[in-house]
Short mmCIF file of C-alpha atoms in Angstrom, two decimals:
data_model
loop_
_atom_site.label_atom_id
_atom_site.label_comp_id
_atom_site.label_asym_id
_atom_site.label_seq_id
_atom_site.Cartn_x
_atom_site.Cartn_y
_atom_site.Cartn_z
CA UNK A 10 -6.50 28.25 16.81
CA UNK A 11 -5.32 24.63 18.33
CA UNK A 12 -2.40 25.46 20.43
CA UNK A 13 -2.80 22.04 22.95
CA UNK A 14 0.44 20.74 22.13
CA UNK A 15 2.28 23.44 21.31
CA UNK A 16 1.92 23.58 17.44
CA UNK A 17 -0.09 26.10 15.39
CA UNK A 18 -2.77 25.10 13.69
CA UNK A 19 -5.93 27.54 11.75
CA UNK A 20 -9.22 26.20 12.21
CA UNK A 21 -10.72 26.36 9.35
CA UNK A 22 -14.78 25.63 9.57
CA UNK A 23 -16.98 23.76 7.12
CA UNK A 24 -19.37 26.29 5.70
CA UNK A 25 -21.41 24.70 3.72
CA UNK A 26 -22.10 20.95 1.88
CA UNK A 27 -21.01 22.60 -1.36
CA UNK A 28 -17.17 23.18 -0.69
CA UNK A 29 -17.75 19.68 0.69
CA UNK A 30 -17.78 18.31 -2.38
CA UNK A 31 -17.22 20.27 -5.23
CA UNK A 32 -12.88 20.41 -3.38
CA UNK A 33 -13.38 18.38 -0.62
CA UNK A 34 -12.81 18.55 3.23
CA UNK A 35 -9.79 19.31 4.06
CA UNK A 36 -6.96 17.21 5.27
CA UNK A 37 -5.51 20.14 7.96
CA UNK A 38 -8.40 22.32 8.80
CA UNK A 39 -9.20 18.18 9.57
CA UNK A 40 -6.54 17.52 12.32
CA UNK A 41 -6.56 21.03 13.31
CA UNK A 42 -10.32 20.14 14.93
CA UNK A 43 -8.63 16.28 16.32
CA UNK A 44 -4.97 15.87 15.37
CA UNK A 45 -5.70 12.92 17.56
CA UNK A 46 -9.89 11.91 16.02
CA UNK A 47 -9.58 8.99 14.29
CA UNK A 48 -13.02 6.28 13.45
CA UNK A 49 -13.56 3.30 13.73
CA UNK A 50 -16.64 2.60 10.79
CA UNK A 51 -18.24 -0.78 11.58
CA UNK A 52 -21.58 -1.01 9.47
CA UNK A 53 -24.74 -2.81 8.54
CA UNK A 54 -24.55 -5.46 5.33
CA UNK A 55 -26.72 -2.14 3.51
CA UNK A 56 -24.13 0.96 4.45
CA UNK A 57 -20.62 -0.92 3.78
CA UNK A 58 -20.28 0.54 0.55
CA UNK A 59 -19.88 4.21 2.12
CA UNK A 60 -18.35 2.71 4.94
CA UNK A 61 -15.71 2.13 1.74
CA UNK A 62 -16.02 4.97 -0.10
CA UNK A 63 -15.66 7.82 3.12
CA UNK A 64 -11.63 5.10 4.58
CA UNK A 65 -11.03 5.74 0.89
CA UNK A 66 -12.20 9.71 0.56
CA UNK A 67 -10.25 10.65 4.04
CA UNK A 68 -7.76 7.73 4.74
CA UNK A 69 -6.21 9.51 7.41
CA UNK A 70 -9.81 8.86 9.29
CA UNK A 71 -11.67 6.68 8.83
CA UNK A 72 -10.61 3.19 8.97
CA UNK A 73 -13.70 0.53 7.69
CA UNK A 74 -13.67 -3.25 9.50
CA UNK A 75 -16.06 -5.41 8.18
CA UNK A 76 -18.16 -7.46 9.53
CA UNK A 77 -19.39 -10.94 8.73
CA UNK A 78 -23.57 -10.78 9.08
CA UNK A 79 -24.20 -14.38 8.53
CA UNK A 80 -26.88 -16.90 9.58
CA UNK A 81 -27.39 -19.96 11.83
CA UNK A 82 -28.59 -22.72 9.66
CA UNK A 83 -32.85 -22.19 12.47
CA UNK A 84 -32.57 -18.43 11.21
CA UNK A 85 -30.55 -16.65 13.85
CA UNK A 86 -28.29 -14.84 13.79
CA UNK A 87 -23.68 -15.12 13.99
CA UNK A 88 -22.07 -11.74 13.53
CA UNK A 89 -18.04 -11.75 13.73
CA UNK A 90 -17.97 -8.15 13.72
CA UNK A 91 -14.88 -6.60 12.62
CA UNK A 92 -11.77 -4.88 13.82
CA UNK A 93 -11.59 -7.11 17.36
CA UNK A 94 -9.21 -10.09 15.55
CA UNK A 95 -7.46 -10.65 15.10
CA UNK A 96 -5.60 -7.37 16.32
CA UNK A 97 -7.82 -5.40 18.39
CA UNK A 98 -8.60 -1.60 16.59
CA UNK A 99 -11.31 -1.41 19.76
CA UNK A 100 -10.72 -0.55 22.36
CA UNK A 101 -10.09 3.06 23.62
CA UNK A 102 -11.63 3.94 20.27
CA UNK A 103 -14.45 6.08 18.91
CA UNK A 104 -16.12 3.83 16.92
CA UNK A 105 -18.96 4.81 14.16
CA UNK A 106 -21.87 2.25 13.53
CA UNK A 107 -23.68 2.99 10.01
CA UNK A 108 -26.52 1.63 10.81
CA UNK A 109 -30.07 0.47 8.22
CA UNK A 110 -33.11 0.47 10.09
CA UNK A 111 -34.83 -0.67 6.56
CA UNK A 112 -36.83 -3.85 8.59
CA UNK A 113 -37.51 -4.82 11.77
CA UNK A 114 -34.55 -8.24 10.99
CA UNK A 115 -31.86 -6.29 10.56
CA UNK A 116 -32.86 -3.53 13.61
CA UNK A 117 -32.58 -6.24 15.88
CA UNK A 118 -29.96 -7.74 14.57
CA UNK A 119 -27.97 -4.32 14.10
CA UNK A 120 -28.81 -4.15 17.93
CA UNK A 121 -26.87 -6.87 18.99
CA UNK A 122 -23.85 -5.00 17.36
CA UNK A 123 -24.53 -2.18 19.12
CA UNK A 124 -24.85 -3.89 22.91
CA UNK A 125 -21.56 -6.17 21.34
CA UNK A 126 -19.81 -3.02 20.63
CA UNK A 127 -19.89 -0.36 24.41
CA UNK A 128 -19.33 -3.34 26.36
CA UNK A 129 -15.48 -3.45 24.69
CA UNK A 130 -14.52 -1.14 25.93
CA UNK A 131 -14.77 1.94 23.25
CA UNK A 132 -14.44 5.63 23.74
CA UNK A 133 -17.34 6.34 22.45
CA UNK A 134 -20.28 5.59 19.59
CA UNK A 135 -22.00 7.63 16.91
CA UNK A 136 -24.68 5.75 15.46
CA UNK A 137 -24.82 7.29 11.71
CA UNK A 138 -28.89 6.82 11.01
CA UNK A 139 -29.89 8.54 8.32
CA UNK A 140 -33.51 6.94 8.69
CA UNK A 141 -35.63 6.89 11.09
CA UNK A 142 -38.20 3.97 9.89
CA UNK A 143 -40.69 4.57 12.14
CA UNK A 144 -41.47 8.12 12.82
CA UNK A 145 -44.96 8.32 11.84
CA UNK A 146 -46.13 6.00 14.16
CA UNK A 147 -46.48 9.18 17.34
CA UNK A 148 -48.88 7.86 18.53
CA UNK A 149 -51.83 6.01 19.82
CA UNK A 150 -54.92 6.94 18.54
CA UNK A 151 -56.36 3.84 19.57
CA UNK A 152 -56.02 2.42 22.39
CA UNK A 153 -53.88 -0.41 22.60
CA UNK A 154 -51.95 1.08 19.28
CA UNK A 155 -48.02 0.86 19.83
CA UNK A 156 -46.36 3.98 19.13
CA UNK A 157 -42.28 2.63 17.90
CA UNK A 158 -41.60 5.59 17.11
CA UNK A 159 -40.87 5.36 21.50
CA UNK A 160 -40.45 2.12 22.13
CA UNK A 161 -37.58 2.14 18.96
CA UNK A 162 -36.55 5.11 21.60
CA UNK A 163 -36.70 3.06 24.56
CA UNK A 164 -34.95 0.42 23.20
CA UNK A 165 -30.76 2.78 22.05
CA UNK A 166 -31.38 4.72 25.74
CA UNK A 167 -31.10 1.54 26.52
CA UNK A 168 -27.82 0.47 25.02
CA UNK A 169 -25.35 -0.33 27.37
CA UNK A 170 -22.64 2.65 27.77
CA UNK A 171 -19.16 2.97 27.75
CA UNK A 172 -19.21 6.07 30.17
CA UNK A 173 -20.38 8.06 27.38
CA UNK A 174 -23.77 8.63 25.47
CA UNK A 175 -24.59 7.58 22.37
CA UNK A 176 -24.96 9.59 19.78
CA UNK A 177 -27.82 9.48 17.04
CA UNK A 178 -27.19 10.92 14.39
CA UNK A 179 -30.51 11.59 12.73
CA UNK A 180 -31.69 13.05 8.93
CA UNK A 181 -34.50 14.69 8.66
CA UNK A 182 -36.71 13.42 11.26
CA UNK A 183 -40.80 13.05 9.98
CA UNK A 184 -41.73 14.41 13.72
CA UNK A 185 -39.28 16.62 15.62
CA UNK A 186 -40.57 15.73 18.90
CA UNK A 187 -39.38 11.97 18.95
CA UNK A 188 -36.16 13.47 19.85
CA UNK A 189 -36.91 14.05 22.70
CA UNK A 190 -38.00 9.35 22.90
CA UNK A 191 -34.31 9.19 23.67
CA UNK A 192 -32.69 9.48 26.86
CA UNK A 193 -30.87 7.79 29.29
CA UNK A 194 -27.95 6.36 27.68
CA UNK A 195 -28.93 7.39 23.79
CA UNK A 196 -29.61 10.86 22.49
CA UNK A 197 -30.50 12.80 19.40
CA UNK A 198 -27.89 14.55 16.61
CA UNK A 199 -30.28 16.39 14.41
CA UNK A 200 -29.43 16.75 11.47
CA UNK A 201 -30.69 18.04 7.31
CA UNK A 202 -31.11 17.24 3.83
CA UNK A 203 -31.56 21.01 2.72
CA UNK A 204 -27.74 22.08 2.80
CA UNK A 205 -27.71 18.75 -1.10
CA UNK A 206 -31.15 19.98 -2.63
CA UNK A 207 -29.89 23.10 -2.32
CA UNK A 208 -26.43 22.70 -4.00
CA UNK A 209 -28.67 21.54 -6.96
CA UNK A 210 -30.20 23.93 -6.91
CA UNK A 211 -27.86 26.53 -8.38
CA UNK A 212 -27.72 24.08 -11.21
CA UNK A 213 -29.97 24.06 -14.10
CA UNK A 214 -31.80 21.62 -15.07
CA UNK A 215 -31.43 21.37 -19.10
CA UNK A 216 -31.63 25.73 -19.19
CA UNK A 217 -34.48 25.31 -16.98
CA UNK A 218 -33.92 27.32 -13.31
CA UNK A 219 -35.02 26.36 -9.18
CA UNK A 220 -37.17 29.57 -8.62
CA UNK A 221 -39.95 28.78 -6.34
CA UNK A 222 -40.08 25.80 -3.51
CA UNK A 223 -43.76 24.41 -2.64
CA UNK A 224 -44.52 22.91 0.83
CA UNK A 225 -47.27 19.79 0.57
CA UNK A 226 -48.77 21.12 2.98
CA UNK A 227 -48.85 23.45 6.13
CA UNK A 228 -46.43 21.64 8.76
CA UNK A 229 -43.73 21.13 6.06
CA UNK A 230 -43.90 25.03 5.25
CA UNK A 231 -43.17 25.17 9.02
CA UNK A 232 -40.54 23.29 9.35
CA UNK A 233 -38.40 23.49 5.87
CA UNK A 234 -39.31 27.16 5.24
CA UNK A 235 -36.36 29.17 6.50
CA UNK A 236 -34.05 27.42 4.79
CA UNK A 237 -34.67 28.41 2.27
CA UNK A 238 -34.08 32.43 1.09
CA UNK A 239 -37.02 34.59 1.47
CA UNK A 240 -35.17 36.74 -1.73
CA UNK A 241 -34.52 33.48 -3.98
CA UNK A 242 -37.32 31.64 -4.16
CA UNK A 243 -41.08 32.36 -4.53
CA UNK A 244 -42.93 30.14 -1.30
CA UNK A 245 -46.07 28.14 -2.56
CA UNK A 246 -47.70 26.45 0.45
CA UNK A 247 -50.26 23.05 -0.59
CA UNK A 248 -52.82 21.98 1.41
CA UNK A 249 -56.40 20.43 0.71
CA UNK A 250 -59.95 22.14 1.11
CA UNK A 251 -63.16 20.02 0.70
CA UNK A 252 -65.06 20.43 -2.23
CA UNK A 253 -68.57 19.34 -2.14
CA UNK A 254 -67.98 15.59 0.12
CA UNK A 255 -64.46 15.30 -1.45
CA UNK A 256 -61.39 17.35 -0.03
CA UNK A 257 -58.89 18.10 -2.39
CA UNK A 258 -55.39 18.74 -2.97
CA UNK A 259 -54.22 22.81 -4.37
CA UNK A 260 -52.11 26.19 -3.49
CA UNK A 261 -53.79 27.36 -0.12
CA UNK A 262 -50.79 30.50 -0.68
CA UNK A 263 -48.36 31.92 -2.35
CA UNK A 264 -47.74 31.86 -6.39
CA UNK A 265 -46.88 29.15 -9.01
CA UNK A 266 -47.91 30.58 -12.37
CA UNK A 267 -44.78 30.95 -14.29
CA UNK A 268 -42.45 29.09 -12.31
CA UNK A 269 -40.34 26.42 -12.00
CA UNK A 270 -40.96 24.92 -8.61
CA UNK A 271 -39.58 21.93 -6.76
CA UNK A 272 -41.85 20.58 -3.66
CA UNK A 273 -40.00 19.11 -0.91
CA UNK A 274 -40.66 16.92 2.01
CA UNK A 275 -39.12 14.64 4.18
CA UNK A 276 -39.68 11.85 3.04
CA UNK A 277 -42.24 9.54 0.24
CA UNK A 278 -44.05 6.55 1.08
CA UNK A 279 -46.45 5.16 -2.45
CA UNK A 280 -46.29 8.91 -2.80
CA UNK A 281 -50.22 10.34 -3.48
CA UNK A 282 -50.53 13.09 -1.59
CA UNK A 283 -47.04 14.24 -3.44
CA UNK A 284 -48.25 13.17 -7.06
CA UNK A 285 -51.78 15.27 -6.14
CA UNK A 286 -49.36 17.89 -5.25
CA UNK A 287 -48.08 18.08 -8.39
CA UNK A 288 -50.76 17.85 -11.06
CA UNK A 289 -52.03 20.76 -9.43
CA UNK A 290 -48.50 22.97 -9.87
CA UNK A 291 -49.51 22.41 -13.27
CA UNK A 292 -53.52 22.64 -13.83
CA UNK A 293 -52.47 25.81 -11.89
CA UNK A 294 -50.42 27.33 -13.83
CA UNK A 295 -46.79 25.99 -13.24
CA UNK A 296 -43.85 25.69 -15.69
CA UNK A 297 -42.37 22.45 -14.71
CA UNK A 298 -42.91 21.14 -11.84
CA UNK A 299 -40.11 18.81 -9.29
CA UNK A 300 -39.39 17.86 -6.31
CA UNK A 301 -37.27 16.15 -3.09
CA UNK A 302 -37.94 14.36 -0.22
CA UNK A 303 -34.54 12.93 1.70
CA UNK A 304 -36.00 9.11 2.05
CA UNK A 305 -38.01 7.97 -0.53
CA UNK A 306 -39.59 5.08 1.30
CA UNK A 307 -41.19 3.69 -1.45
CA UNK A 308 -43.05 0.71 0.02
CA UNK A 309 -43.53 -2.39 -2.15
CA UNK A 310 -41.96 -0.50 -5.44
CA UNK A 311 -44.00 2.20 -6.08
CA UNK A 312 -41.07 4.24 -7.05
CA UNK A 313 -41.87 2.40 -10.79
CA UNK A 314 -45.00 4.98 -11.29
CA UNK A 315 -43.05 8.01 -11.34
CA UNK A 316 -40.06 6.98 -12.93
CA UNK A 317 -40.95 7.70 -16.92
CA UNK A 318 -43.66 6.40 -18.39
CA UNK A 319 -45.76 5.82 -14.97
CA UNK A 320 -49.03 7.07 -13.93
CA UNK A 321 -47.44 9.76 -11.98
CA UNK A 322 -44.62 10.44 -13.92
CA UNK A 323 -45.53 14.06 -13.31
CA UNK A 324 -41.25 14.81 -11.95
CA UNK A 325 -37.84 15.61 -13.22
CA UNK A 326 -36.52 15.57 -11.61
CA UNK A 327 -37.17 13.50 -8.99
CA UNK A 328 -34.68 13.53 -6.36
CA UNK A 329 -33.30 12.17 -2.82
CA UNK A 330 -31.37 10.50 -1.07
CA UNK A 331 -29.25 7.40 -0.35
CA UNK A 332 -29.99 7.07 3.00
CA UNK A 333 -32.51 4.22 2.68
CA UNK A 334 -29.28 2.47 0.26
CA UNK A 335 -32.06 -0.50 -0.66
CA UNK A 336 -34.46 1.07 -2.11
CA UNK A 337 -31.51 3.97 -3.75
CA UNK A 338 -29.85 0.78 -5.07
CA UNK A 339 -33.47 -0.32 -7.23
CA UNK A 340 -33.58 3.21 -9.03
CA UNK A 341 -32.61 3.81 -12.64
CA UNK A 342 -29.92 5.78 -13.08
CA UNK A 343 -31.56 6.60 -16.65
CA UNK A 344 -35.06 7.61 -15.92
CA UNK A 345 -36.48 10.75 -13.81
CA UNK A 346 -34.38 10.37 -10.06
CA UNK A 347 -31.77 11.34 -9.12
CA UNK A 348 -29.60 10.60 -5.80
CA UNK A 349 -27.65 12.24 -3.83
CA UNK A 350 -25.42 10.69 -1.44
CA UNK A 351 -25.99 12.01 2.04
CA UNK A 352 -21.78 11.99 2.81
CA UNK A 353 -20.45 13.91 2.32
CA UNK A 354 -22.90 15.99 5.03
CA UNK A 355 -22.76 13.46 7.39
CA UNK A 356 -18.63 13.74 7.56
CA UNK A 357 -19.61 17.17 8.05
CA UNK A 358 -21.90 17.74 10.43
CA UNK A 359 -19.53 14.19 12.93
#
């Protein structure tokens, strides 16, 4: 109970994302958590629809200020951040920046905005960055290679301070040690989209219930395995096994025979390993194979291979989140893909 203002509120903890999606965040509970906590939202151009959704669903706690993301004739940025003119709504306030670092140009542009916000006498800054795009480039094999996972973390860590550490919210980071690359003025808080999947798994698909979780490798199993109740799901671990001069994806541990299986991983690029894993499960007797990835990167529109009629059409449903909005918008809604909205999870994690 919070009696700091002479009034008594009962704090209702949101126990799961299912409650957020099905009954919504309890406004009184949110007030009890912090009656004077209101977030001013600035959003990257790709995230403006998300910002509008947050304001529409919870107007007492989120206010969105649209930013003008223009260019000068020479290609340099001409940005006017919302919320400053004619009235400054940001000074002394808690600010959320909804970020999408889906290419190098937009990343630099958004860092400009973060610097300006932190130098504008705000109370705090929370950067919501669901997908950390350079998470797979965290090591150097050949001297001279650039570990961009480290360099981007250094850039975020070098942001100016508003008096408080900048919080960077990351979801299903590819290599968990990347969080420790941040220091000084930025700290990463780690979150997961798996609760979104668990809600979906409670709903039958065409009458089928999924009771088996498969991981494409041992790393994914160690990372996500403890998020699935052992009394509810059978766990299968896949991996590459040498056969002669080649390496073939197969099941290394567990039994998928006659089961409806969901392959779970953090991200998909072109999806070669994901496809080989799904194909192997079908060959070994799985009844039905679906998949879930937190982040659908899909360079060069490689998602088309997994669409209905594509050469890798083995998954239904193909669940993923809208952590990369520019990709999620391209996916057909009447196909194999089911895009899960990450925003209810973000609000719960805030």
